[in-house]
PDB file of C-alpha atoms in Angstrom:
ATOM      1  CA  UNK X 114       0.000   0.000   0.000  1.00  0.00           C
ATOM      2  CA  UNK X 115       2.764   2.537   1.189  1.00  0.00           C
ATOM      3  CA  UNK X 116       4.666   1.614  -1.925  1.00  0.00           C
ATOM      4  CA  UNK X 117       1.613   2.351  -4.550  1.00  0.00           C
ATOM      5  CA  UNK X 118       1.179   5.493  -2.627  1.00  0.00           C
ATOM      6  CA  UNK X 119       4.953   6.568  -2.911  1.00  0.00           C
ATOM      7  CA  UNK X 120       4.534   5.608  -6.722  1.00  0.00           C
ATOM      8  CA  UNK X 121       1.329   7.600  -7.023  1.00  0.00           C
ATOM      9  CA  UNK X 122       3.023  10.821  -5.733  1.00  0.00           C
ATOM     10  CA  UNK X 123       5.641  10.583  -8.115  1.00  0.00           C
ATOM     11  CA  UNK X 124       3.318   9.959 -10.896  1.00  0.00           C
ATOM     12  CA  UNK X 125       1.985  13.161 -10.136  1.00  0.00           C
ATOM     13  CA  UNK X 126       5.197  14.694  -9.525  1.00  0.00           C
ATOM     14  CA  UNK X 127       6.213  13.532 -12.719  1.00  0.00           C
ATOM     15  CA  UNK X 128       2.940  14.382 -15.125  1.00  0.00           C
ATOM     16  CA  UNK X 129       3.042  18.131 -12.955  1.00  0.00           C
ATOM     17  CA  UNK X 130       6.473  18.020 -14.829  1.00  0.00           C
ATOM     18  CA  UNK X 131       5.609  17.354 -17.858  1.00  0.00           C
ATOM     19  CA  UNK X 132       2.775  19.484 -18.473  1.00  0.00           C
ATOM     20  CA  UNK X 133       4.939  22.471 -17.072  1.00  0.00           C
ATOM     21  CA  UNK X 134       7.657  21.539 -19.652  1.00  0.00           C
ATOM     22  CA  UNK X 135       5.300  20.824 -23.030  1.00  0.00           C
ATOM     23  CA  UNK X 136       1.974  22.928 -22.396  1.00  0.00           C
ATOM     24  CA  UNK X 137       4.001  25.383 -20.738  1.00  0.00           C
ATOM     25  CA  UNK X 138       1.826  25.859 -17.954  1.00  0.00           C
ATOM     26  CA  UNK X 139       3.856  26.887 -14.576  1.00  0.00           C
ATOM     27  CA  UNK X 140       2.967  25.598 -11.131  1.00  0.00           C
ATOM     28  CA  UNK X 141       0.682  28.374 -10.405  1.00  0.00           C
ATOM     29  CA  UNK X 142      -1.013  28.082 -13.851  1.00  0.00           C
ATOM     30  CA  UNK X 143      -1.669  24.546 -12.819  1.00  0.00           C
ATOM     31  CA  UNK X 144      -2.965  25.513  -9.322  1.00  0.00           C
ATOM     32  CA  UNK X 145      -4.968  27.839 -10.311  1.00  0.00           C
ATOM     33  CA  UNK X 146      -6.747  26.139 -13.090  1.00  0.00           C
ATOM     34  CA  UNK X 147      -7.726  23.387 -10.654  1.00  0.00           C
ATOM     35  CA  UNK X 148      -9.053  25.632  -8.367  1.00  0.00           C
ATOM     36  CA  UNK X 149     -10.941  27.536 -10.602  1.00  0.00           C
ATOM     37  CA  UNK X 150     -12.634  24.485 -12.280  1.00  0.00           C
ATOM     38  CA  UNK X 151     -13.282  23.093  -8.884  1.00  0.00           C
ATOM     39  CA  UNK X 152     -14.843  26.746  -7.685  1.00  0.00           C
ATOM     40  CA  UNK X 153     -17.176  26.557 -10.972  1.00  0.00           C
ATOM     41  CA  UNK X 154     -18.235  23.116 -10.332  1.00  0.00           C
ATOM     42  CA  UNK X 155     -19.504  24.133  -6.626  1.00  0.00           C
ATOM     43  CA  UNK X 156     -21.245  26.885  -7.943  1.00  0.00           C
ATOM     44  CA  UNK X 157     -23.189  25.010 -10.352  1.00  0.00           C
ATOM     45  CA  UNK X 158     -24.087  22.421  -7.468  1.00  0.00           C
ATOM     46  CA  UNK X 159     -25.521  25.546  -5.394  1.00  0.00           C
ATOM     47  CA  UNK X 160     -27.496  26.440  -8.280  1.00  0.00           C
ATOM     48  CA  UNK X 161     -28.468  22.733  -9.101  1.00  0.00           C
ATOM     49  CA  UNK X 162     -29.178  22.248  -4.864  1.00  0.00           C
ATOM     50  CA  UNK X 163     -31.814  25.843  -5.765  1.00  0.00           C
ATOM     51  CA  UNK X 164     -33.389  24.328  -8.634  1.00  0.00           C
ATOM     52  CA  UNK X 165     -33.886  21.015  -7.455  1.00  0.00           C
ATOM     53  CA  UNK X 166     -35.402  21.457  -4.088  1.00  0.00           C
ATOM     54  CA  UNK X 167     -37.530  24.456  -5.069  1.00  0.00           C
ATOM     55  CA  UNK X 168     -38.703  22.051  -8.038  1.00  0.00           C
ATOM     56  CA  UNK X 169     -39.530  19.090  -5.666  1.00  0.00           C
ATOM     57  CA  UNK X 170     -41.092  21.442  -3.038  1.00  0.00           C
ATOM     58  CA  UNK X 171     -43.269  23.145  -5.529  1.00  0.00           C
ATOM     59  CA  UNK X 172     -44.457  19.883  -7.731  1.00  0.00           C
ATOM     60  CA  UNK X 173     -45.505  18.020  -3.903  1.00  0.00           C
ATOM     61  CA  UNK X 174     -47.399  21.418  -3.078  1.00  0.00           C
ATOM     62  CA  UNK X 175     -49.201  20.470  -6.440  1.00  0.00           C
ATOM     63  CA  UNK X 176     -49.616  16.689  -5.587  1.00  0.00           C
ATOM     64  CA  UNK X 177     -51.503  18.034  -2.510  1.00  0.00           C
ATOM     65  CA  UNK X 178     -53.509  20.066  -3.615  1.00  0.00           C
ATOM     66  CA  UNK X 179     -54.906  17.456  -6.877  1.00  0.00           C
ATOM     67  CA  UNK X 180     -55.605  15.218  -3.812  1.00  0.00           C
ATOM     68  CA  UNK X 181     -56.759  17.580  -1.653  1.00  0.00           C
ATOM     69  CA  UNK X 182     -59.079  18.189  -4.020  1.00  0.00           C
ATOM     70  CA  UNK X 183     -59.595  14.830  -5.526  1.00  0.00           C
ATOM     71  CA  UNK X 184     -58.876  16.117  -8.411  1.00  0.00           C
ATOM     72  CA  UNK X 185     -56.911  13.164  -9.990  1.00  0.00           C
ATOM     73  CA  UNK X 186     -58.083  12.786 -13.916  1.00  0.00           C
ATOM     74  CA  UNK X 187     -56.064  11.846 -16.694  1.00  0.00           C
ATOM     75  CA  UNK X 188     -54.122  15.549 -17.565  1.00  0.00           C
ATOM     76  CA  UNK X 189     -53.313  15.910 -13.826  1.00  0.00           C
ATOM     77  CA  UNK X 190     -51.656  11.935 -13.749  1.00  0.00           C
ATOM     78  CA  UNK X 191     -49.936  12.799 -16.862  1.00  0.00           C
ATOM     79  CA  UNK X 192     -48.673  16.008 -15.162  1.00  0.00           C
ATOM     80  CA  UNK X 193     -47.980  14.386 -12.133  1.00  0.00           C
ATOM     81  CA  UNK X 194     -45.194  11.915 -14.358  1.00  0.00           C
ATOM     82  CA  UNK X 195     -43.926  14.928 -16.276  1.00  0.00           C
ATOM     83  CA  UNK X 196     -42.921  16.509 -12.450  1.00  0.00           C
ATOM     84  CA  UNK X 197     -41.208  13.031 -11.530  1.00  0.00           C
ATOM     85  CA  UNK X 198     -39.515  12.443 -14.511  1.00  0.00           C
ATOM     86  CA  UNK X 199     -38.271  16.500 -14.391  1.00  0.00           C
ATOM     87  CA  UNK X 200     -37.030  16.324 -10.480  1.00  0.00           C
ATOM     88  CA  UNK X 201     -35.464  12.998 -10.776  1.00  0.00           C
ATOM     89  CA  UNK X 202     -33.605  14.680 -13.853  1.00  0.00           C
ATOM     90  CA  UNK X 203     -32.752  17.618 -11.301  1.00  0.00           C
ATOM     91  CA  UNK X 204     -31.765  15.349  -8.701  1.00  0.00           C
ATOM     92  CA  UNK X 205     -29.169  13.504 -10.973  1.00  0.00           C
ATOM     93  CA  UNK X 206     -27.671  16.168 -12.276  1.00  0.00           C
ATOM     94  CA  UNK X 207     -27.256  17.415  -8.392  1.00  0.00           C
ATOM     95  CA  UNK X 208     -25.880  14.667  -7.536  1.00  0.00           C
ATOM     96  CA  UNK X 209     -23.075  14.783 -10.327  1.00  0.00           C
ATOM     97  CA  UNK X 210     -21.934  18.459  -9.129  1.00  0.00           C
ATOM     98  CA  UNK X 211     -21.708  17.297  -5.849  1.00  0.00           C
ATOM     99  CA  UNK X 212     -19.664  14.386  -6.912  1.00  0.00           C
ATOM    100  CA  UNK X 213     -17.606  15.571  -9.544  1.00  0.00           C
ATOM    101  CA  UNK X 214     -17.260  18.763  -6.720  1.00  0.00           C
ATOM    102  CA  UNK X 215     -15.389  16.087  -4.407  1.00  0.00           C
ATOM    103  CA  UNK X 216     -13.066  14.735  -7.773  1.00  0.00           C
ATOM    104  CA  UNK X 217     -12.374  18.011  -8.577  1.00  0.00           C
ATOM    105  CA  UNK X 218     -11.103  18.790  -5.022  1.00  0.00           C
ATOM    106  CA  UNK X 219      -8.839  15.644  -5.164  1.00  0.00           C
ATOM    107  CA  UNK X 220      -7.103  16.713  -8.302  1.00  0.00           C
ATOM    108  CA  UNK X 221      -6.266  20.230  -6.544  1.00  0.00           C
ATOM    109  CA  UNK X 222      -4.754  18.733  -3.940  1.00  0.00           C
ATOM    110  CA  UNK X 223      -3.183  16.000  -5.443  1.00  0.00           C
ATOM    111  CA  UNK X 224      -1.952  19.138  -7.519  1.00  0.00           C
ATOM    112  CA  UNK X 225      -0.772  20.398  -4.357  1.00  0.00           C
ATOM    113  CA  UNK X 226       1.013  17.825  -2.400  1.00  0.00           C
ATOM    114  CA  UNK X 227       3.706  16.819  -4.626  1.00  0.00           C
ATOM    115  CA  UNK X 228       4.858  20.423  -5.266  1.00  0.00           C
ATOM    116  CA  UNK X 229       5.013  20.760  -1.368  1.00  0.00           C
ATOM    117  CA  UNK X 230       7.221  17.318  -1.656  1.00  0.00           C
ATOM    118  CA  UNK X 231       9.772  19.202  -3.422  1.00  0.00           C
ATOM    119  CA  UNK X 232      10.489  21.266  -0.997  1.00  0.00           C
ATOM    120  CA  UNK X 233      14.232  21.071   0.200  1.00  0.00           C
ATOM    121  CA  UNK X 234      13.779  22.553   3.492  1.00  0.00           C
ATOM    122  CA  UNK X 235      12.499  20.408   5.545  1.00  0.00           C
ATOM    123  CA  UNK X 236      10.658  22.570   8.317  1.00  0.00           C
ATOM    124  CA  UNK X 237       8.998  24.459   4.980  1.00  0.00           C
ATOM    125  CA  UNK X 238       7.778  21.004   3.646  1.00  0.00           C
ATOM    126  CA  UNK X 239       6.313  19.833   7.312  1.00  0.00           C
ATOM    127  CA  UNK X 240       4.011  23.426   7.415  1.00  0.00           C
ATOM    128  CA  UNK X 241       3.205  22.878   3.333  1.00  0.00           C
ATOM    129  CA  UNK X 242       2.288  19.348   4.107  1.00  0.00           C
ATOM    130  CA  UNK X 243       0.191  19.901   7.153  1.00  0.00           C
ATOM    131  CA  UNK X 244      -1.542  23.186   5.535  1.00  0.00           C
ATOM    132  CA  UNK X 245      -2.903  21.055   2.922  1.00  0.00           C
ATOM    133  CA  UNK X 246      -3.987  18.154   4.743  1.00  0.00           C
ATOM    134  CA  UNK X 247      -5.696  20.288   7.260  1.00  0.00           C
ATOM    135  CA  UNK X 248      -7.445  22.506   4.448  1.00  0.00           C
ATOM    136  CA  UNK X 249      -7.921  18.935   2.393  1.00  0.00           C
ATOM    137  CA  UNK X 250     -10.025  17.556   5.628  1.00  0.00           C
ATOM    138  CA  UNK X 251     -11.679  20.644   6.378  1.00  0.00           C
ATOM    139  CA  UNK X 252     -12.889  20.719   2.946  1.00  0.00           C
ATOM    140  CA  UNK X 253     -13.988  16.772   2.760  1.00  0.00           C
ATOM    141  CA  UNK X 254     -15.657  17.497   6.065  1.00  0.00           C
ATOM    142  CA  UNK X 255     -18.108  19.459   4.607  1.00  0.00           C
ATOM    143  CA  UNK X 256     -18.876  18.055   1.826  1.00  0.00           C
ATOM    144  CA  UNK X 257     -19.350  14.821   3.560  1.00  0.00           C
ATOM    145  CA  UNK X 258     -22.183  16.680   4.788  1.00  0.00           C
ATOM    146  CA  UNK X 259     -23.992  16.649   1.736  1.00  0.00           C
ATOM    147  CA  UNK X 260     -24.830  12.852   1.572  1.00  0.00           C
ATOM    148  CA  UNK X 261     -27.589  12.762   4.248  1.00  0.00           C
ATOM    149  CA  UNK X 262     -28.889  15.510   3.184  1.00  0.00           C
ATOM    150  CA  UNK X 263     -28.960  14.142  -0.725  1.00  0.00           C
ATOM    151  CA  UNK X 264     -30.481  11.102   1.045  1.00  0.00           C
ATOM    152  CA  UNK X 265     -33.303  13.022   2.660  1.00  0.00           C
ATOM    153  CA  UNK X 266     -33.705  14.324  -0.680  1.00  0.00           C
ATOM    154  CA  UNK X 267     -34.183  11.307  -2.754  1.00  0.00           C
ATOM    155  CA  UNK X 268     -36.756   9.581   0.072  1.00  0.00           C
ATOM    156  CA  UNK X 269     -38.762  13.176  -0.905  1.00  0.00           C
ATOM    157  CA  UNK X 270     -38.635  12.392  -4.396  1.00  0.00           C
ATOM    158  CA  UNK X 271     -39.486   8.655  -3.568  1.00  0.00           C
ATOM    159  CA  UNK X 272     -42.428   9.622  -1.877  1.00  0.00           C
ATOM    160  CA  UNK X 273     -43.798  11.664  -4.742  1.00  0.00           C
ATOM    161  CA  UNK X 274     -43.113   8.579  -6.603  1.00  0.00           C
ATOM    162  CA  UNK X 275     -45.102   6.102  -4.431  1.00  0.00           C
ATOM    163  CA  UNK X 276     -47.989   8.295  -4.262  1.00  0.00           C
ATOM    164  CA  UNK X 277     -48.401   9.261  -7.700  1.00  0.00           C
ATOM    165  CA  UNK X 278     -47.817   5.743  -8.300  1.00  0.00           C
ATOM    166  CA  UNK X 279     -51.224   5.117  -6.082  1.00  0.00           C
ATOM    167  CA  UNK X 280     -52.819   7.842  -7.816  1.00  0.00           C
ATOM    168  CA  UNK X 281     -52.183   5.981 -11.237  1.00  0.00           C
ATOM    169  CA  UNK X 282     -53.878   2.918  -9.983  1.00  0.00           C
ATOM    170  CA  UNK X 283     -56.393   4.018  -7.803  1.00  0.00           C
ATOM    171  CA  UNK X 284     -57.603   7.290  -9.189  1.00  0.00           C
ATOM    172  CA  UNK X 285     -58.336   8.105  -5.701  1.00  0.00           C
ATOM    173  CA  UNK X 286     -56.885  10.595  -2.770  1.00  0.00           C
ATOM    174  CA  UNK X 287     -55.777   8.825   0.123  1.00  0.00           C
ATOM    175  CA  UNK X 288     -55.899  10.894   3.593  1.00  0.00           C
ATOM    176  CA  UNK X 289     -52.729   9.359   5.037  1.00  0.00           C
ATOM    177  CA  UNK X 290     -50.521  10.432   1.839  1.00  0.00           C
ATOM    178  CA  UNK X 291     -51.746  13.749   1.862  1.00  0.00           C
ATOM    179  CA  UNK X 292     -50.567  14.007   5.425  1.00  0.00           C
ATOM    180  CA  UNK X 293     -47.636  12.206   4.765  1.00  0.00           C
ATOM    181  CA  UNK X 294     -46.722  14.872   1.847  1.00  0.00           C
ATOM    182  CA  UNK X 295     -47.720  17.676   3.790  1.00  0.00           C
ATOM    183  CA  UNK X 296     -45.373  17.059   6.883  1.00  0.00           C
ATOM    184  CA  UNK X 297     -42.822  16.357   4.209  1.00  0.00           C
ATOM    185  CA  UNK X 298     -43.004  19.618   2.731  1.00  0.00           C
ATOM    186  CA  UNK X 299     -43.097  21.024   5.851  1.00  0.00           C
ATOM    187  CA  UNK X 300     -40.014  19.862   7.638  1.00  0.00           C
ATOM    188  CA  UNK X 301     -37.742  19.382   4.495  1.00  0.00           C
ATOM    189  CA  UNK X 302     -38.648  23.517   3.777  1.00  0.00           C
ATOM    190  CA  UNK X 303     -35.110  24.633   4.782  1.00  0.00           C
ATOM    191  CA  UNK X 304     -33.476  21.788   2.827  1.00  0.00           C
ATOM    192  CA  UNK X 305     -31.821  23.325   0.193  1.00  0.00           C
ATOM    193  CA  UNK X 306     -30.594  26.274   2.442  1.00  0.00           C
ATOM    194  CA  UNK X 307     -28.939  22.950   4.511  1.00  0.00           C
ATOM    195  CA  UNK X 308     -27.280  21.820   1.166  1.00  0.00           C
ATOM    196  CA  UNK X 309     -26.136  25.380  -0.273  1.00  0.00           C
ATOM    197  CA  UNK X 310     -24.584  26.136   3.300  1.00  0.00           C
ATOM    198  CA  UNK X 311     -22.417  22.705   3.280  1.00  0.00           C
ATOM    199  CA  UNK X 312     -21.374  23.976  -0.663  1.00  0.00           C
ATOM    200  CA  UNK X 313     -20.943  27.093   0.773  1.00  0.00           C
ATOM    201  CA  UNK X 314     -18.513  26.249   3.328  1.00  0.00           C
ATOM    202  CA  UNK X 315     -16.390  24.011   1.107  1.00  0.00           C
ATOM    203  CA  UNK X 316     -16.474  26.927  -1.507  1.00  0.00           C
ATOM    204  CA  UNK X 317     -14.747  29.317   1.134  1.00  0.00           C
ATOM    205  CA  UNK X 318     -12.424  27.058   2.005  1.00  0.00           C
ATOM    206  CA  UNK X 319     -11.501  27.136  -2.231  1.00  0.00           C
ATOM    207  CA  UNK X 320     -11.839  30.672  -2.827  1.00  0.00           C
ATOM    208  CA  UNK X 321      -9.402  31.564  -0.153  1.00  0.00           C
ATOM    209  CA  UNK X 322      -6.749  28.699  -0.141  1.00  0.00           C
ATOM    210  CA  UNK X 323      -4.327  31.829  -1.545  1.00  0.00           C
ATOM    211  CA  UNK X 324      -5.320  34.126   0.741  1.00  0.00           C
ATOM    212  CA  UNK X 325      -2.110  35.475   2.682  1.00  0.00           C
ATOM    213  CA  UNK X 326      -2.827  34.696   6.340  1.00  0.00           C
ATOM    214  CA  UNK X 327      -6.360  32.477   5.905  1.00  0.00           C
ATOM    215  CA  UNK X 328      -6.668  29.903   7.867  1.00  0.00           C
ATOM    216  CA  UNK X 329      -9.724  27.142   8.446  1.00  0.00           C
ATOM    217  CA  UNK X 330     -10.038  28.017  11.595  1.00  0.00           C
ATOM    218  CA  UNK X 331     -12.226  31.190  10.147  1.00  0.00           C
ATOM    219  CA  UNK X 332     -14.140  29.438   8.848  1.00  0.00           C
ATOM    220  CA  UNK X 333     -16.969  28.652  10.774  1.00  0.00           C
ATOM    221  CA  UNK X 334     -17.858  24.794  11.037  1.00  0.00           C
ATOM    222  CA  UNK X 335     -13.684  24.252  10.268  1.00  0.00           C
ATOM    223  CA  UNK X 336     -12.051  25.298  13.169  1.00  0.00           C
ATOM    224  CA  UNK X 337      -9.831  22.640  14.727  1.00  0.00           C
ATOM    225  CA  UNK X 338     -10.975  20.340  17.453  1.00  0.00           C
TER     226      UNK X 338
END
């Protein structure tokens, strides 16, 4: 294991290298493209996170009131499976940002840690090395965050599905999945606002990894323990 890591680091010691020497990119150039792809892809997942859960909110507020109002014919079913097939495209696509977000990330610092290895001084390298682990955990930290929350998210969107699915069959309103949906949208409200603020965090942590002076411990949610 120890030796596949030591291999991997000079891998990307080596490729670093090489792309300096034929693209003629410098070590900064490098850096700095990582980060800003990585800072692009968390926007887009805070704009996805928006999107999604205001879509999912808004089509179960819809499902509630059809039932509500037993109002469950044909063109209300049909719009009932465009809304699940549209937030379960949402979701996915969430899901990717957040994802690719946490490869993204990776690259930086695996960007990151091999230039610190070249380092000659060795008290230099030791505060290189643990600056970008701590920064690296901080920033995995927080987006760990993200998977309950996606979970909480997809049993939503699962719900929708099994009632609409009981709608298709039935044609009727049933009073325990309209309560069901209704305390759904009402304690999942602030769910995207939980997602964006995870995003949010980790985003921070990117946008100021060249600030002189920053530190994680500014951050709130970061500092040390």
């Amino acid at each position: 294991m120890k030796r596949d890591f030591t291999k991997t680091v000079v891998s990307l010691a080596a490729l670093l290298m090489i792309m300096m020497l034929t693209v003629g990119f410098t070590g900064i150039d490098l850096i700095e493209k990582a980060r800003g792809k990585l800072i692009s892809r968390l926007r887009d997942a805070k704009s996805d996170s928006d999107k999604t859960v205001r879509s999912v909110y808004a089509y179960s507020s819809k499902l509630k009131n059809f039932m509500e109002e037993d109002d469950l014919r044909d063109r209300n079913l049909r719009l009932l499976e465009r809304y699940l097939k549209d937030i379960r495209g949402k979701y996915d696509r969430l899901n990717r940002s957040i994802n690719t977000g946490k490869s993204d990330a990776k690259a930086l610092f695996d960007i990151l840690r091999p230039r610190a290895e070249e380092n000659q001084d060795e008290n230099l390298k030791e505060k290189l090395l643990t600056w970008i682990e701590t920064h690296k955990i901080c920033f995995q930290r927080q987006m760990a965050k993200t998977g309950p929350l996606m979970r909480r998210l997809d049993r939503w969107i699962q719900q929708f599905d099994d009632i609409v699915g009981y709608c298709q069959i039935t044609r009727e309103a049933d009073d325990d999945s309209i309560a069901d949906i209704s305390r759904t949208i009402e304690n999942e409200k602030d769910l995207s606002s939980e997602i964006k603020e995870c995003i949010d965090t980790g985003l921070e942590i990117i946008e100021k990894i060249s600030c002189r002076n920053f530190s994680c411990d500014s951050i709130r949610g970061c500092a040390s323990k």
